[in-house]
Structure formats: C-alpha cells, structure tokens
C-alpha cells in the first residue's frame, strides 16, 4: 500500500468557457441597423451577458459611457441577474472531500456536476482531505503552505509542523479506514468468485467497501455553472458561518473568477469578522 496522502487545499482547473461567434453576431448587428456597436471587453463571459441585456431594449445604438464594466455593474445594481446566466464557466476541482461535494451539489439552479465514481474507481490508495480545524494554529498553516509551494505533497513529510492531538487521532482513523476498505474490497471480490463478469464483481466489491470510507475521503468533481449560479455559491459558501473547507473553496473560486471575468465578480470584497474569520461580501447579493 502506498504512503498516506493528506490534502491541505483544493486544486482548481478552469477547463471551459465560451466563445462569441463574431461573424454571426455582426450579421445580427448589420441586420438590425447597428453595424458599429463594439463591446469594450474581449472576454466572451463578460460580453454575452451584455449582448443579452442590450438585446432586451435594443440599446446597441447609443450606449451609455463606461463600457462593458459599467453596463454589468448596472445589471448587478438593478438585480437583473438573469442575463448573467449567459456566461458559463467549467471547473474541474480536486482535493476536496466527499462532505464538501455533498454540500455543493445542493446548488440546484444552473450548476451541473460530474463526480468521480466510487463504484468504478478503486479507492485503495485514496487521499484524505484534512479538515481545516485540525491544524492547530496559523504557524502550522504557514509551514504547510510553504511546503506545498515547494512541491511537498504529503503532510507526513513535514516533521517540523506542530501536530495536534486531534490531528494524530484523525490520522489514525483514516489509515484504519483505508486499510479496512482494501480488506473489504478484496474479501468481497473473492467471495464473488462465482460471478463471471469481472467488472460486475469489482463494482459490487467497491460499492460495498466504500461504505467504510469517511466523509473526508478525497474526490474529484467537474462543475459547470453560469455566472449567476457561481455568484450564489460564492455568497453562501463564502459566508463566515459556512463549513471551513467549502469556505476555502469559495475563496479559491472567487480568486479565479475575479481574474477571468472582473466585470462579473469584481464587486466582491473579503472582510474579516470579530473572530478573525474571513468572509465574502458584496452590496449586490443574490442578483
Ligand atoms: C451555512 C450553510 C448551512 C447549511 N446547512 C444545511 C443543513 O443543515 N441541511 C440542509 O439540508 N441544507 C443546508 N444548507 C444548504 C442550503 O439549505 C441550500 O440547499 C444550499 O445552500 C443551496 O442554496 P439555494 O437553494 O439558494 O441554491 P440553488 O439550489 O442553486 O438555488 C438558487 C436559487 O434558485 C431558487 N430556487 C432553486 N430551486 C427552487 C425551487 N425548487 N423553488 C423555488 N425557487 C428555487 C432560489 O431562489 C434559490 O436561492 C446549508 C447551506 C449553508 C450555506
């Protein structure tokens, strides 16, 4: 069995977005006596909501000053969030726990998941996500962050970090769970020797063995969502009362999306409450 891999932060891959079919859109403008309109953004995710919004009032002719950024800000101010649904972002997210994904898939409107199957994929060497509260203090986090920047993947390779009693107990538990998973999976497989279909045998063994894996088992998920849905996720999951791991993901999502589409996500600010907990705020909630 390989070394235990303990994950301390999610990895985000923005794998998909959109394109604007410029020729076709220009044809629309020409056909409607607006040949000269040009958006001030080159980003499709910012341009498509503007196009959708302007279409409603056919307001391509005499745009107000401020360009795309001002237009989208006005959409946020007036709460006409439906046009933000024209912008779509696809993320692959790894290094998150099954408890996190169980929470994030509760967002039903405009967010589509595809998640790693625990029936098809062998979890004998699965990684576990360290719940943020099990790191004893900020000094310990700094050690972990610096090591990760140096490419250290396994927390056990960090003798200098200040392990807590709770961390040690947690680690023992996940090692035990992983051993028990492998044992069960092998045992069930051999009990099913009589089943000719090897894939069916493996699936049956894994679906039963996964029952002993904890909530902190690492998983991978692809989430495609429109900008309005991502905003709802960021607001709800970036709140001070949210689960610490999903709050960390909300901050990571915001970081990527603010670079990718500042007009759509630039209104968010990070604040710190009296207990030192960072949270995400905006004057334009739930557009
Ligand atoms: C801190 C925190 C604690 C939580 N604790 C719990 C818990 O203990 N137990 C639990 O079960 N859940 C819990 N949740 C999940 C929460 O109840 C929501 O299910 C989740 O946050 C998704 O929110 P949403 O419905 O706004 O999102 P979405 O499902 O994405 O919906 C977005 C918006 O679309 C509209 N909408 C969506 N579906 C409908 C519909 N069917 N009818 C009418 N309008 C609709 C609503 O305006 C909704 O806000 C918690 C969430 C947070 C942030």
Coordinates of C-alpha atoms and ligand atoms in Angstrom, one line a residue:
X1 CA 0.0 0.0 0.0
X2 CA 1.3 3.5 -0.9
X3 CA 2.0 6.3 1.6
X4 CA -0.9 8.1 3.1
X5 CA -1.6 11.3 1.2
X6 CA -3.2 14.1 3.2
X7 CA -4.5 17.0 1.2
X8 CA -4.5 20.5 2.7
X9 CA -6.1 22.6 -0.1
X10 CA -8.2 22.1 -3.2
X11 CA -6.9 22.4 -6.8
X12 CA -9.0 24.2 -9.3
X13 CA -8.7 23.9 -13.1
X14 CA -10.9 26.3 -15.1
X15 CA -11.2 24.0 -18.1
X16 CA -14.0 25.5 -20.1
X17 CA -15.6 28.8 -21.0
X18 CA -17.3 30.2 -24.1
X19 CA -16.6 31.9 -27.4
X20 CA -18.6 34.6 -29.2
X21 CA -19.3 33.8 -32.9
X22 CA -18.2 37.2 -34.1
X23 CA -19.3 36.9 -37.7
X24 CA -22.8 35.8 -36.8
X25 CA -23.2 38.5 -34.1
X26 CA -22.0 41.1 -36.6
X27 CA -24.6 39.8 -39.0
X28 CA -27.3 40.4 -36.4
X29 CA -26.0 43.9 -35.8
X30 CA -26.0 44.6 -39.6
X31 CA -29.4 43.2 -40.0
X32 CA -30.7 45.5 -37.2
X33 CA -29.2 48.7 -38.3
X34 CA -26.5 48.7 -35.6
X35 CA -23.3 47.9 -37.6
X36 CA -20.9 49.9 -35.4
X37 CA -21.5 48.6 -31.9
X38 CA -18.4 47.1 -30.3
X39 CA -18.1 45.8 -26.8
X40 CA -15.2 47.1 -24.7
X41 CA -14.4 43.7 -23.4
X42 CA -12.8 40.8 -25.3
X43 CA -13.9 38.2 -22.8
X44 CA -17.0 36.2 -24.0
X45 CA -18.2 35.6 -20.4
X46 CA -18.5 39.4 -20.0
X47 CA -19.7 40.2 -23.5
X48 CA -22.5 37.6 -23.7
X49 CA -24.5 39.0 -20.7
X50 CA -24.1 42.5 -22.1
X51 CA -25.4 41.3 -25.5
X52 CA -28.3 39.6 -23.8
X53 CA -29.1 42.7 -21.8
X54 CA -28.8 45.1 -24.7
X55 CA -31.0 42.9 -26.8
X56 CA -33.9 43.3 -24.3
X57 CA -34.1 47.1 -25.1
X58 CA -32.2 47.0 -28.4
X59 CA -29.8 49.5 -26.8
X60 CA -26.8 49.0 -29.1
X61 CA -27.1 52.4 -30.8
X62 CA -26.2 54.9 -28.1
X63 CA -24.5 53.1 -25.3
X64 CA -24.0 55.0 -22.0
X65 CA -20.4 55.7 -21.1
X66 CA -18.3 53.2 -19.1
X67 CA -18.4 50.3 -21.5
X68 CA -18.9 46.7 -20.5
X69 CA -17.8 47.1 -16.9
X70 CA -20.4 49.9 -16.2
X71 CA -23.1 48.0 -18.0
X72 CA -22.6 44.9 -16.0
X73 CA -22.4 46.9 -12.7
X74 CA -25.7 48.4 -13.6
X75 CA -27.2 44.9 -14.1
X76 CA -25.9 44.0 -10.6
X77 CA -27.3 47.2 -9.1
X78 CA -30.7 46.7 -10.6
X79 CA -30.7 42.9 -9.8
X80 CA -31.4 41.8 -13.3
X81 CA -29.3 38.7 -12.7
X82 CA -30.9 36.5 -15.4
X83 CA -28.6 37.9 -18.1
X84 CA -25.6 36.7 -16.1
X85 CA -26.8 33.2 -17.0
X86 CA -25.3 33.7 -20.5
X87 CA -21.8 33.4 -19.0
X88 CA -20.7 29.9 -18.2
X89 CA -17.5 28.5 -16.5
X90 CA -16.5 24.9 -16.2
X91 CA -14.2 23.9 -13.3
X92 CA -12.5 20.6 -12.5
X93 CA -12.0 20.6 -8.8
X94 CA -9.8 18.1 -7.0
X95 CA -8.5 17.8 -3.5
X96 CA -11.9 18.2 -1.9
X97 CA -13.8 15.9 0.5
X98 CA -17.0 14.0 -0.2
X99 CA -18.7 16.1 2.5
X100 CA -17.8 19.2 0.5
X101 CA -19.2 17.9 -2.7
X102 CA -22.3 16.7 -0.9
X103 CA -22.9 20.3 0.1
X104 CA -22.0 21.9 -3.2
X105 CA -24.3 19.7 -5.3
X106 CA -27.2 21.2 -3.2
X107 CA -27.0 24.2 -5.5
X108 CA -29.6 23.1 -8.0
X109 CA -30.1 26.1 -10.2
X110 CA -27.6 26.5 -13.0
X111 CA -24.8 24.2 -11.7
X112 CA -24.1 20.8 -13.3
X113 CA -21.9 18.2 -11.6
X114 CA -20.0 15.2 -12.8
X115 CA -18.2 13.4 -10.0
X116 CA -15.7 10.6 -9.6
X117 CA -17.5 7.2 -9.2
X118 CA -16.6 5.2 -6.1
X119 CA -18.1 2.2 -7.7
X120 CA -15.9 2.2 -10.8
X121 CA -12.7 3.7 -9.4
X122 CA -10.6 1.7 -6.9
X123 CA -10.1 3.7 -3.7
X124 CA -7.4 1.6 -2.1
X125 CA -4.9 4.4 -2.3
X126 CA -7.3 7.2 -1.8
X127 CA -6.2 10.5 -0.3
X128 CA -7.9 12.3 2.6
X129 CA -8.7 16.0 3.0
X130 CA -7.5 17.5 6.3
X131 CA -10.4 19.4 7.8
X132 CA -9.0 23.0 8.4
X133 CA -9.9 23.0 12.1
X134 CA -7.4 20.2 12.7
X135 CA -4.5 22.4 12.0
X136 CA -3.6 23.8 15.4
X137 CA -2.5 27.3 14.6
X138 CA -1.5 29.8 12.0
X139 CA 2.2 29.0 12.4
X140 CA 1.4 25.4 11.4
X141 CA -0.6 26.5 8.4
X142 CA 2.3 28.7 7.3
X143 CA 4.6 25.6 7.4
X144 CA 2.1 23.6 5.4
X145 CA 1.6 26.4 2.8
X146 CA 5.4 26.9 2.3
X147 CA 5.9 23.2 1.9
X148 CA 3.2 22.9 -0.6
X149 CA 4.7 25.8 -2.6
X150 CA 8.0 23.7 -2.5
X151 CA 6.1 20.7 -4.0
X152 CA 5.8 18.7 -0.8
X153 CA 2.6 16.6 -1.3
X154 CA 2.5 14.5 1.9
X155 CA 1.9 16.1 5.2
X156 CA 3.8 13.3 6.9
X157 CA 7.0 14.6 5.2
X158 CA 6.8 17.7 7.5
X159 CA 8.4 16.8 10.8
X160 CA 8.6 20.4 11.9
X161 CA 4.9 21.2 11.8
X162 CA 3.1 21.3 15.0
X163 CA 0.8 18.3 15.1
X164 CA -2.1 18.4 17.4
X165 CA -3.5 15.6 19.4
X166 CA -6.7 15.8 17.3
X167 CA -4.7 15.6 14.1
X168 CA -2.9 12.4 15.3
X169 CA -6.2 10.8 16.3
X170 CA -7.7 11.8 12.9
X171 CA -4.7 10.4 11.0
X172 CA -5.0 7.0 12.8
X173 CA -8.7 6.9 11.9
X174 CA -8.2 7.5 8.2
X175 CA -5.3 5.0 8.0
X176 CA -7.6 2.4 9.6
X177 CA -10.4 3.3 7.2
X178 CA -8.2 2.9 4.2
X179 CA -6.9 -0.5 5.4
X180 CA -10.4 -1.6 6.1
X181 CA -11.6 -0.5 2.6
X182 CA -8.9 -2.6 0.9
X183 CA -9.5 -5.6 3.1
X184 CA -13.3 -5.5 2.4
X185 CA -12.9 -4.9 -1.3
X186 CA -10.6 -7.9 -1.7
X187 CA -12.7 -10.1 0.6
X188 CA -15.9 -9.3 -1.2
X189 CA -14.3 -9.8 -4.6
X190 CA -13.1 -13.3 -3.7
X191 CA -16.4 -14.2 -2.1
X192 CA -17.9 -13.4 -5.5
X193 CA -15.7 -15.8 -7.5
X194 CA -18.7 -17.4 -9.0
X195 CA -19.7 -14.2 -10.8
X196 CA -18.2 -14.4 -14.3
X197 CA -18.3 -10.7 -15.2
X198 CA -15.1 -9.2 -13.6
X199 CA -16.4 -5.7 -13.9
X200 CA -19.6 -6.5 -12.1
X201 CA -17.5 -8.2 -9.4
X202 CA -15.3 -5.2 -8.9
X203 CA -18.2 -2.8 -8.9
X204 CA -20.0 -4.8 -6.3
X205 CA -16.9 -5.0 -4.1
X206 CA -16.2 -1.3 -4.3
X207 CA -19.7 -0.2 -3.8
X208 CA -19.8 -2.2 -0.5
X209 CA -16.3 -1.3 0.6
X210 CA -16.8 2.4 0.1
X211 CA -19.3 2.3 3.0
X212 CA -16.4 2.4 5.5
X213 CA -14.7 5.4 4.0
X214 CA -15.1 8.7 5.9
X215 CA -16.6 12.0 4.8
X216 CA -13.1 13.4 4.4
X217 CA -12.2 11.0 1.5
X218 CA -10.9 13.0 -1.4
X219 CA -13.0 13.2 -4.5
X220 CA -12.9 15.0 -7.9
X221 CA -15.7 16.8 -9.4
X222 CA -16.4 18.8 -12.6
X223 CA -18.8 21.7 -12.1
X224 CA -20.2 23.7 -15.0
X225 CA -22.1 26.7 -13.8
X226 CA -23.4 30.0 -15.1
X227 CA -22.2 33.3 -13.5
X228 CA -25.4 33.8 -11.6
X229 CA -25.1 30.3 -10.0
X230 CA -21.4 30.8 -9.2
X231 CA -22.3 34.1 -7.5
X232 CA -24.9 32.3 -5.3
X233 CA -22.3 29.6 -4.4
X234 CA -19.6 32.3 -3.6
X235 CA -22.1 34.3 -1.4
X236 CA -23.5 31.3 0.5
X237 CA -20.3 29.3 0.9
X238 CA -18.0 32.3 1.4
X239 CA -20.1 33.4 4.5
X240 CA -18.5 33.3 7.9
X241 CA -20.9 30.6 9.1
X242 CA -20.1 28.2 6.2
X243 CA -18.1 25.0 6.6
X244 CA -14.4 25.8 6.7
X245 CA -13.4 23.6 3.8
X246 CA -16.2 24.8 1.5
X247 CA -15.4 28.4 2.5
X248 CA -11.8 27.9 1.5
X249 CA -13.1 26.6 -1.9
X250 CA -15.4 29.7 -2.3
X251 CA -12.4 31.9 -1.8
X252 CA -10.4 29.9 -4.4
X253 CA -13.3 30.1 -6.9
X254 CA -13.6 33.8 -6.3
X255 CA -9.8 34.3 -6.9
X256 CA -10.0 32.6 -10.3
X257 CA -13.3 34.2 -11.4
X258 CA -12.2 37.7 -10.5
X259 CA -9.3 37.4 -12.8
X260 CA -11.3 35.6 -15.5
X261 CA -14.3 37.9 -15.5
X262 CA -13.7 41.0 -13.3
X263 CA -16.9 42.7 -14.6
X264 CA -19.0 39.8 -13.2
X265 CA -17.2 39.1 -9.9
X266 CA -15.3 42.4 -9.2
X267 CA -17.8 43.6 -6.7
X268 CA -16.9 41.0 -4.1
X269 CA -14.8 42.1 -1.1
X270 CA -13.1 40.0 1.5
X271 CA -13.9 41.1 5.1
X272 CA -12.8 39.8 8.5
X273 CA -15.2 39.4 11.4
X274 CA -14.5 39.9 15.1
X275 CA -13.4 36.3 15.5
X276 CA -10.8 36.7 12.7
X277 CA -12.8 34.7 10.2
X278 CA -12.6 36.0 6.6
X279 CA -15.8 36.2 4.6
X280 CA -17.0 37.4 1.3
X281 CA -19.3 40.4 1.0
X282 CA -21.0 42.4 -1.8
X283 CA -23.6 45.1 -2.0
X284 CA -25.3 43.1 -4.7
X285 CA -26.4 39.8 -3.1
X286 CA -28.4 37.2 -4.9
X287 CA -29.0 39.1 -8.2
Ligands
LIG1 C1 -24.1 27.7 6.1 C2 -25.0 26.8 5.5 C3 -25.6 25.8 6.2 C4 -26.5 24.8 5.6 N1 -27.0 23.9 6.4 C5 -27.8 22.9 5.8 C6 -28.4 21.9 6.6 O1 -28.2 21.7 7.8 N2 -29.2 21.0 6.0 C7 -29.5 21.1 4.6 O2 -30.3 20.3 4.1 N3 -29.0 22.1 3.9 C8 -28.2 23.0 4.4 N4 -27.6 24.0 3.7 C9 -27.9 24.0 2.2 C10 -29.0 25.1 1.9 O3 -30.2 24.9 2.6 C11 -29.2 25.2 0.4 O4 -29.8 23.9 0.0 C12 -28.0 25.4 -0.4 O5 -27.2 26.4 0.2 C13 -28.4 25.8 -1.9 O6 -28.9 27.1 -1.8 P1 -30.0 27.6 -2.9 O7 -31.3 26.8 -2.8 O8 -30.1 29.1 -2.8 O9 -29.2 27.2 -4.3 P2 -29.8 26.7 -5.6 O10 -30.4 25.4 -5.4 O11 -28.7 26.8 -6.6 O12 -31.0 27.7 -6.0 C14 -30.6 29.1 -6.3 C15 -31.9 29.9 -6.1 O13 -32.8 29.5 -7.1 C16 -34.1 29.5 -6.5 N5 -34.7 28.1 -6.5 C17 -34.0 27.0 -6.7 N6 -34.8 25.9 -6.6 C18 -36.0 26.4 -6.4 C19 -37.3 25.8 -6.2 N7 -37.4 24.5 -6.2 N8 -38.3 26.6 -6.0 C20 -38.2 27.9 -5.9 N9 -37.0 28.6 -6.1 C21 -36.0 27.8 -6.3 C22 -34.0 30.1 -5.1 O14 -34.1 31.4 -5.1 C23 -32.5 29.7 -4.8 O15 -32.0 30.5 -3.8 C24 -26.8 24.9 4.2 C25 -26.2 26.0 3.5 C26 -25.3 26.9 4.1 C27 -24.7 28.0 3.2

